[in-house]
Amino acid sequence: MEKTIKIVAITLGVLALIVFIPFVCLRYTTRYKEKLVDKTSSPDKQYILSMYSVGEPYWPFGGAPGRLILEMANSKVARAEFEIANDGARFDEYSWDVTWCSDRVEVVLSGNEQYDELVTMYFDGGVERKRLTTIRKQAAATTTETARTDTETTGGEIPGNNSEEMPDDVSITAGYKAVYDLYNDDNRTEFDVTYGASERSSRCVLNENTGMIDYIVYNGKSPNGKCCIYVRYKVDASADETVSYDEGHMVDIYAYVLETKKVVSSGKKQWEDTGSDEFIDVTEK
């Protein structure tokens, strides 16, 4: 009888491994595996900048995560995470444009469904980001077909085309800063907004602790058009600092009132929650 039980247990264990190992391998490939896309060296050959893809693009038509790593003599100088929106496709060596300067390297990241993003990586380790007004180095107003695609995927107007429907970048960034100032309790995390395909794929890290990232994401305007809405999430970070932002769990939703510059917490931890009376007042009335 004991022998039969052992055989059954071994069989079940083998079957579990057969199912579990491919699942782990698939998850690693789709979420965490780095693949070198392109690299370039500074004119004096002292610095090397590499662009990696990280996992697969978010299903079904989401952005493709990536990473920039600046090195000097095999030592990491700076690192920057990014996403490029190409209608669910991977990015390639044509998705970046690199300019080397005396104290920094400037990288313009481009995708078919996003505004260009400028990432500046300084040789002292600093990193700055700025979203440009061009799409693949062309003025957004002249890229009609791309603009139409971005409107369809985000469910709204291209920023700047209709100021009554969508707040401008200054207002959105001001909202990010207001929420950051209230809820950042980690002096090591500097204020920084990362942009992707559109405002709705931007985010700002509030707190970054070992194994956990606390961040906010712009979610559009409130029903009454008087507020910018930001959703706060927390997500686990892997040992190699890789983060799957699409797996974060909601912590709260905030309204940034455009007129008063006030931040109002909803207390919501799920979309279907009612929310605080003050939040309802500023967003719906």
mmCIF file of C-alpha atoms in Angstrom:
data_model
loop_
_atom_site.group_PDB
_atom_site.id
_atom_site.type_symbol
_atom_site.label_atom_id
_atom_site.label_comp_id
_atom_site.label_asym_id
_atom_site.label_seq_id
_atom_site.Cartn_x
_atom_site.Cartn_y
_atom_site.Cartn_z
ATOM 1 C CA MET A 1 0.000 0.000 0.000
ATOM 2 C CA GLU A 2 2.804 2.401 0.924
ATOM 3 C CA LYS A 3 4.575 1.581 -2.319
ATOM 4 C CA THR A 4 1.430 2.459 -4.294
ATOM 5 C CA ILE A 5 1.117 5.785 -2.448
ATOM 6 C CA LYS A 6 4.755 6.629 -3.220
ATOM 7 C CA ILE A 7 4.279 5.814 -6.891
ATOM 8 C CA VAL A 8 1.177 8.001 -7.062
ATOM 9 C CA ALA A 9 2.961 10.853 -5.245
ATOM 10 C CA ILE A 10 5.990 10.622 -7.552
ATOM 11 C CA THR A 11 3.744 10.545 -10.602
ATOM 12 C CA LEU A 12 1.814 13.602 -9.447
ATOM 13 C CA GLY A 13 5.068 15.399 -8.672
ATOM 14 C CA VAL A 14 6.457 14.696 -12.136
ATOM 15 C CA LEU A 15 3.230 15.869 -13.762
ATOM 16 C CA ALA A 16 3.308 19.049 -11.683
ATOM 17 C CA LEU A 17 6.878 19.740 -12.780
ATOM 18 C CA ILE A 18 5.954 19.101 -16.411
ATOM 19 C CA VAL A 19 3.269 21.773 -16.137
ATOM 20 C CA PHE A 20 5.126 24.188 -13.824
ATOM 21 C CA ILE A 21 8.513 24.404 -15.553
ATOM 22 C CA PRO A 22 7.171 25.472 -18.988
ATOM 23 C CA PHE A 23 4.918 28.017 -17.238
ATOM 24 C CA VAL A 24 7.890 29.547 -15.399
ATOM 25 C CA CYS A 25 9.953 29.625 -18.593
ATOM 26 C CA LEU A 26 7.109 31.251 -20.519
ATOM 27 C CA ARG A 27 6.576 33.879 -17.826
ATOM 28 C CA TYR A 28 10.279 34.683 -17.723
ATOM 29 C CA THR A 29 10.369 35.072 -21.500
ATOM 30 C CA THR A 30 7.247 37.234 -21.718
ATOM 31 C CA ARG A 31 7.981 39.474 -18.726
ATOM 32 C CA TYR A 32 11.640 39.541 -17.730
ATOM 33 C CA LYS A 33 13.996 38.260 -20.440
ATOM 34 C CA GLU A 34 16.368 40.912 -21.741
ATOM 35 C CA LYS A 35 17.398 40.964 -25.375
ATOM 36 C CA LEU A 36 19.992 43.342 -26.796
ATOM 37 C CA VAL A 37 18.448 45.376 -29.605
ATOM 38 C CA ASP A 38 21.266 47.793 -30.396
ATOM 39 C CA LYS A 39 24.311 49.472 -28.861
ATOM 40 C CA THR A 40 26.487 52.480 -29.608
ATOM 41 C CA SER A 41 29.741 53.936 -28.301
ATOM 42 C CA SER A 42 30.727 57.504 -27.500
ATOM 43 C CA PRO A 43 33.171 59.158 -29.940
ATOM 44 C CA ASP A 44 36.049 58.670 -27.479
ATOM 45 C CA LYS A 45 34.991 55.018 -26.915
ATOM 46 C CA GLN A 46 34.806 55.535 -23.139
ATOM 47 C CA TYR A 47 31.041 55.013 -22.836
ATOM 48 C CA ILE A 48 28.722 52.379 -24.250
ATOM 49 C CA LEU A 49 24.956 52.803 -24.473
ATOM 50 C CA SER A 50 22.836 49.681 -24.955
ATOM 51 C CA MET A 51 19.136 49.359 -25.731
ATOM 52 C CA TYR A 52 17.391 46.187 -24.537
ATOM 53 C CA SER A 53 13.904 44.829 -24.981
ATOM 54 C CA VAL A 54 12.439 43.386 -21.768
ATOM 55 C CA GLY A 55 9.981 40.543 -22.234
ATOM 56 C CA GLU A 56 7.237 40.760 -24.838
ATOM 57 C CA PRO A 57 4.921 43.683 -25.720
ATOM 58 C CA TYR A 58 1.853 43.831 -23.496
ATOM 59 C CA TRP A 59 -0.980 41.797 -25.001
ATOM 60 C CA PRO A 60 -2.803 42.395 -27.262
ATOM 61 C CA PHE A 61 -1.664 45.769 -28.671
ATOM 62 C CA GLY A 62 0.202 47.341 -25.763
ATOM 63 C CA GLY A 63 3.592 48.963 -25.477
ATOM 64 C CA ALA A 64 6.888 47.111 -25.646
ATOM 65 C CA PRO A 65 8.993 47.485 -22.450
ATOM 66 C CA GLY A 66 12.659 48.294 -22.796
ATOM 67 C CA ARG A 67 15.735 49.442 -20.934
ATOM 68 C CA LEU A 68 18.642 51.789 -21.641
ATOM 69 C CA ILE A 69 21.939 51.095 -19.887
ATOM 70 C CA LEU A 70 24.897 53.475 -20.008
ATOM 71 C CA GLU A 71 28.236 51.899 -19.071
ATOM 72 C CA MET A 72 31.836 52.977 -18.650
ATOM 73 C CA ALA A 73 34.596 50.353 -18.400
ATOM 74 C CA ASN A 74 31.978 47.638 -17.791
ATOM 75 C CA SER A 75 30.513 49.593 -14.861
ATOM 76 C CA LYS A 76 26.914 50.792 -15.019
ATOM 77 C CA VAL A 77 26.664 54.580 -15.010
ATOM 78 C CA ALA A 78 22.921 55.098 -15.540
ATOM 79 C CA ARG A 79 19.806 53.133 -16.368
ATOM 80 C CA ALA A 80 16.363 54.097 -17.685
ATOM 81 C CA GLU A 81 13.218 52.043 -18.261
ATOM 82 C CA PHE A 82 10.859 52.892 -21.121
ATOM 83 C CA GLU A 83 7.969 51.661 -23.248
ATOM 84 C CA ILE A 84 7.514 52.089 -26.988
ATOM 85 C CA ALA A 85 4.063 51.815 -28.578
ATOM 86 C CA ASN A 86 4.137 50.081 -31.962
ATOM 87 C CA ASP A 87 0.644 48.567 -32.120
ATOM 88 C CA GLY A 88 1.751 45.521 -30.128
ATOM 89 C CA ALA A 89 4.953 44.959 -32.128
ATOM 90 C CA ARG A 90 8.539 44.937 -30.877
ATOM 91 C CA PHE A 91 10.814 47.934 -31.331
ATOM 92 C CA ASP A 92 14.093 47.717 -33.257
ATOM 93 C CA GLU A 93 17.331 49.579 -33.881
ATOM 94 C CA TYR A 94 15.394 52.211 -35.845
ATOM 95 C CA SER A 95 13.348 53.133 -32.759
ATOM 96 C CA TRP A 96 16.075 55.275 -31.217
ATOM 97 C CA ASP A 97 18.311 58.161 -32.249
ATOM 98 C CA VAL A 98 21.431 58.829 -30.177
ATOM 99 C CA THR A 99 23.407 62.050 -29.795
ATOM 100 C CA TRP A 100 26.623 62.107 -27.753
ATOM 101 C CA CYS A 101 27.552 65.322 -25.933
ATOM 102 C CA SER A 102 30.483 66.308 -23.716
ATOM 103 C CA ASP A 103 28.726 65.438 -20.433
ATOM 104 C CA ARG A 104 25.743 63.329 -21.496
ATOM 105 C CA VAL A 105 24.065 61.217 -24.144
ATOM 106 C CA GLU A 106 20.646 62.147 -25.525
ATOM 107 C CA VAL A 107 18.295 59.453 -26.799
ATOM 108 C CA VAL A 108 15.092 60.066 -28.736
ATOM 109 C CA LEU A 109 12.761 57.057 -28.547
ATOM 110 C CA SER A 110 10.151 56.740 -31.306
ATOM 111 C CA GLY A 111 7.131 54.553 -31.997
ATOM 112 C CA ASN A 112 4.305 54.532 -34.506
ATOM 113 C CA GLU A 113 1.682 55.257 -31.840
ATOM 114 C CA GLN A 114 3.367 57.682 -29.483
ATOM 115 C CA TYR A 115 5.004 61.041 -29.193
ATOM 116 C CA ASP A 116 8.794 60.933 -29.298
ATOM 117 C CA GLU A 117 10.442 60.792 -25.875
ATOM 118 C CA LEU A 118 13.796 62.385 -25.083
ATOM 119 C CA VAL A 119 15.868 60.551 -22.460
ATOM 120 C CA THR A 120 19.007 62.348 -21.319
ATOM 121 C CA MET A 121 21.580 60.239 -19.460
ATOM 122 C CA TYR A 122 24.398 62.172 -17.814
ATOM 123 C CA PHE A 123 27.853 60.763 -17.270
ATOM 124 C CA ASP A 124 27.493 61.486 -13.532
ATOM 125 C CA GLY A 125 24.539 59.069 -13.359
ATOM 126 C CA GLY A 126 21.641 61.501 -13.645
ATOM 127 C CA VAL A 127 18.666 60.803 -15.919
ATOM 128 C CA GLU A 128 16.108 63.257 -17.302
ATOM 129 C CA ARG A 129 13.042 62.671 -19.484
ATOM 130 C CA LYS A 130 10.954 64.892 -21.697
ATOM 131 C CA ARG A 131 8.115 64.102 -24.037
ATOM 132 C CA LEU A 132 8.469 65.861 -27.377
ATOM 133 C CA THR A 133 5.740 67.170 -29.671
ATOM 134 C CA THR A 134 6.904 65.099 -32.640
ATOM 135 C CA ILE A 135 6.029 61.591 -33.820
ATOM 136 C CA ARG A 136 8.999 59.894 -35.474
ATOM 137 C CA LYS A 137 10.623 63.343 -35.701
ATOM 138 C CA GLN A 138 7.692 64.837 -37.595
ATOM 139 C CA ALA A 139 5.349 67.482 -36.226
ATOM 140 C CA ALA A 140 2.273 65.771 -34.778
ATOM 141 C CA ALA A 141 -0.056 68.008 -36.780
ATOM 142 C CA THR A 142 1.333 66.608 -40.041
ATOM 143 C CA THR A 143 1.120 62.937 -39.083
ATOM 144 C CA THR A 144 -2.628 62.590 -39.603
ATOM 145 C CA GLU A 145 -2.758 58.828 -39.930
ATOM 146 C CA THR A 146 -0.639 58.238 -36.831
ATOM 147 C CA ALA A 147 -2.665 60.737 -34.857
ATOM 148 C CA ARG A 148 -5.879 58.972 -35.867
ATOM 149 C CA THR A 149 -4.448 55.649 -34.691
ATOM 150 C CA ASP A 150 -3.432 57.139 -31.341
ATOM 151 C CA THR A 151 -6.929 58.561 -30.870
ATOM 152 C CA GLU A 152 -8.496 55.164 -31.468
ATOM 153 C CA THR A 153 -6.190 53.343 -29.053
ATOM 154 C CA THR A 154 -6.466 55.847 -26.203
ATOM 155 C CA GLY A 155 -10.161 56.578 -26.609
ATOM 156 C CA GLY A 156 -9.626 60.365 -26.738
ATOM 157 C CA GLU A 157 -8.229 63.284 -28.681
ATOM 158 C CA ILE A 158 -4.571 63.756 -29.444
ATOM 159 C CA PRO A 159 -3.248 66.079 -26.697
ATOM 160 C CA GLY A 160 -3.238 69.652 -27.911
ATOM 161 C CA ASN A 161 -5.894 69.151 -30.604
ATOM 162 C CA ASN A 162 -8.776 70.035 -28.287
ATOM 163 C CA SER A 163 -7.921 71.888 -25.101
ATOM 164 C CA GLU A 164 -11.488 71.596 -23.800
ATOM 165 C CA GLU A 165 -11.398 67.790 -23.954
ATOM 166 C CA MET A 166 -7.888 67.087 -22.747
ATOM 167 C CA PRO A 167 -5.659 69.060 -20.336
ATOM 168 C CA ASP A 168 -2.266 70.049 -21.669
ATOM 169 C CA ASP A 169 1.033 68.490 -20.636
ATOM 170 C CA VAL A 170 1.692 71.258 -18.111
ATOM 171 C CA SER A 171 -1.546 70.506 -16.226
ATOM 172 C CA ILE A 172 -0.945 66.768 -16.290
ATOM 173 C CA THR A 173 2.609 67.157 -15.020
ATOM 174 C CA ALA A 174 1.423 69.612 -12.355
ATOM 175 C CA GLY A 175 -1.082 66.994 -11.183
ATOM 176 C CA TYR A 176 1.642 64.364 -11.010
ATOM 177 C CA LYS A 177 3.817 66.751 -8.979
ATOM 178 C CA ALA A 178 0.974 67.625 -6.577
ATOM 179 C CA VAL A 179 0.247 63.952 -5.842
ATOM 180 C CA TYR A 180 3.975 63.209 -5.580
ATOM 181 C CA ASP A 181 4.514 66.023 -3.066
ATOM 182 C CA LEU A 182 1.690 64.689 -0.879
ATOM 183 C CA TYR A 183 2.459 60.993 -0.926
ATOM 184 C CA ASN A 184 6.180 60.586 -1.561
ATOM 185 C CA ASP A 185 7.867 59.410 1.639
ATOM 186 C CA ASP A 186 11.086 58.143 0.071
ATOM 187 C CA ASN A 187 13.775 60.809 -0.217
ATOM 188 C CA ARG A 188 15.709 58.551 -2.598
ATOM 189 C CA THR A 189 12.963 58.735 -5.253
ATOM 190 C CA GLU A 190 13.144 61.933 -7.274
ATOM 191 C CA PHE A 191 10.142 63.343 -9.121
ATOM 192 C CA ASP A 192 10.124 61.970 -12.664
ATOM 193 C CA VAL A 193 7.318 61.351 -15.163
ATOM 194 C CA THR A 194 7.790 58.585 -17.721
ATOM 195 C CA TYR A 195 5.727 58.944 -20.896
ATOM 196 C CA GLY A 196 4.733 56.190 -23.307
ATOM 197 C CA ALA A 197 2.213 56.090 -26.135
ATOM 198 C CA SER A 198 0.074 58.881 -24.653
ATOM 199 C CA GLU A 199 -0.721 60.625 -21.380
ATOM 200 C CA ARG A 200 -2.631 57.534 -20.271
ATOM 201 C CA SER A 201 0.472 55.391 -20.551
ATOM 202 C CA SER A 202 2.570 57.797 -18.478
ATOM 203 C CA ARG A 203 3.479 57.154 -14.848
ATOM 204 C CA CYS A 204 5.377 58.593 -11.893
ATOM 205 C CA VAL A 205 7.083 56.567 -9.168
ATOM 206 C CA LEU A 206 6.134 57.727 -5.663
ATOM 207 C CA ASN A 207 8.227 55.358 -3.579
ATOM 208 C CA GLU A 208 10.720 52.681 -4.522
ATOM 209 C CA ASN A 209 11.575 50.172 -1.821
ATOM 210 C CA THR A 210 13.236 46.769 -1.923
ATOM 211 C CA GLY A 211 10.930 44.461 -3.835
ATOM 212 C CA MET A 212 8.091 47.004 -4.204
ATOM 213 C CA ILE A 213 7.317 49.966 -6.476
ATOM 214 C CA ASP A 214 4.605 52.497 -5.527
ATOM 215 C CA TYR A 215 3.511 54.610 -8.526
ATOM 216 C CA ILE A 216 0.690 56.691 -10.034
ATOM 217 C CA VAL A 217 -0.766 56.693 -13.547
ATOM 218 C CA TYR A 218 -2.721 59.480 -15.259
ATOM 219 C CA ASN A 219 -6.182 58.176 -16.233
ATOM 220 C CA GLY A 220 -7.758 61.124 -18.040
ATOM 221 C CA LYS A 221 -10.198 63.845 -17.024
ATOM 222 C CA SER A 222 -13.036 63.536 -14.534
ATOM 223 C CA PRO A 223 -16.663 63.252 -15.757
ATOM 224 C CA ASN A 224 -17.231 66.962 -15.127
ATOM 225 C CA GLY A 225 -13.977 67.940 -16.848
ATOM 226 C CA LYS A 226 -12.668 69.841 -13.803
ATOM 227 C CA CYS A 227 -10.036 67.386 -12.585
ATOM 228 C CA CYS A 228 -7.176 65.203 -13.735
ATOM 229 C CA ILE A 229 -7.516 61.651 -12.413
ATOM 230 C CA TYR A 230 -4.525 59.649 -11.165
ATOM 231 C CA VAL A 231 -4.571 55.999 -10.095
ATOM 232 C CA ARG A 232 -2.106 54.762 -7.511
ATOM 233 C CA TYR A 233 -0.711 51.231 -7.786
ATOM 234 C CA LYS A 234 1.802 49.006 -6.056
ATOM 235 C CA VAL A 235 3.685 46.256 -7.863
ATOM 236 C CA ASP A 236 6.376 43.753 -6.924
ATOM 237 C CA ALA A 237 9.856 44.203 -8.388
ATOM 238 C CA SER A 238 12.001 41.185 -9.211
ATOM 239 C CA ALA A 239 15.506 40.674 -7.867
ATOM 240 C CA ASP A 240 17.040 42.208 -11.008
ATOM 241 C CA GLU A 241 14.801 45.316 -10.619
ATOM 242 C CA THR A 242 12.530 44.309 -13.504
ATOM 243 C CA VAL A 243 8.959 45.569 -13.048
ATOM 244 C CA SER A 244 5.731 44.470 -14.790
ATOM 245 C CA TYR A 245 3.617 47.583 -14.398
ATOM 246 C CA ASP A 246 0.539 45.889 -15.872
ATOM 247 C CA GLU A 247 0.401 43.624 -12.789
ATOM 248 C CA GLY A 248 0.095 46.367 -10.166
ATOM 249 C CA HIS A 249 -2.786 46.366 -7.661
ATOM 250 C CA MET A 250 -4.777 49.535 -7.023
ATOM 251 C CA VAL A 251 -4.148 51.470 -3.807
ATOM 252 C CA ASP A 252 -6.194 54.656 -4.339
ATOM 253 C CA ILE A 253 -7.532 57.096 -6.941
ATOM 254 C CA TYR A 254 -6.823 60.830 -6.735
ATOM 255 C CA ALA A 255 -8.430 63.866 -8.329
ATOM 256 C CA TYR A 256 -6.265 66.900 -9.060
ATOM 257 C CA VAL A 257 -8.628 69.878 -9.214
ATOM 258 C CA LEU A 258 -7.404 72.089 -12.059
ATOM 259 C CA GLU A 259 -8.837 75.323 -10.619
ATOM 260 C CA THR A 260 -7.708 75.021 -6.992
ATOM 261 C CA LYS A 261 -4.641 72.743 -7.503
ATOM 262 C CA LYS A 262 -5.955 70.553 -4.683
ATOM 263 C CA VAL A 263 -5.517 66.769 -4.531
ATOM 264 C CA VAL A 264 -8.551 64.785 -3.314
ATOM 265 C CA SER A 265 -8.321 61.111 -2.355
ATOM 266 C CA SER A 266 -11.202 58.810 -3.272
ATOM 267 C CA GLY A 267 -10.291 56.007 -0.878
ATOM 268 C CA LYS A 268 -11.131 53.575 -3.679
ATOM 269 C CA LYS A 269 -9.172 50.345 -3.925
ATOM 270 C CA GLN A 270 -11.264 48.970 -6.790
ATOM 271 C CA TRP A 271 -12.932 50.724 -9.712
ATOM 272 C CA GLU A 272 -16.419 49.720 -8.549
ATOM 273 C CA ASP A 273 -15.967 51.246 -5.064
ATOM 274 C CA THR A 274 -18.112 54.323 -4.361
ATOM 275 C CA GLY A 275 -15.388 56.729 -3.266
ATOM 276 C CA SER A 276 -15.415 59.575 -0.749
ATOM 277 C CA ASP A 277 -18.084 62.308 -0.802
ATOM 278 C CA GLU A 278 -15.462 64.981 -1.490
ATOM 279 C CA PHE A 279 -14.089 63.003 -4.434
ATOM 280 C CA ILE A 280 -17.581 62.649 -5.919
ATOM 281 C CA ASP A 281 -18.227 66.382 -5.416
ATOM 282 C CA VAL A 282 -15.092 67.548 -7.253
ATOM 283 C CA THR A 283 -15.271 65.010 -10.098
ATOM 284 C CA GLU A 284 -18.992 64.750 -10.905
ATOM 285 C CA LYS A 285 -20.782 67.952 -9.863
#
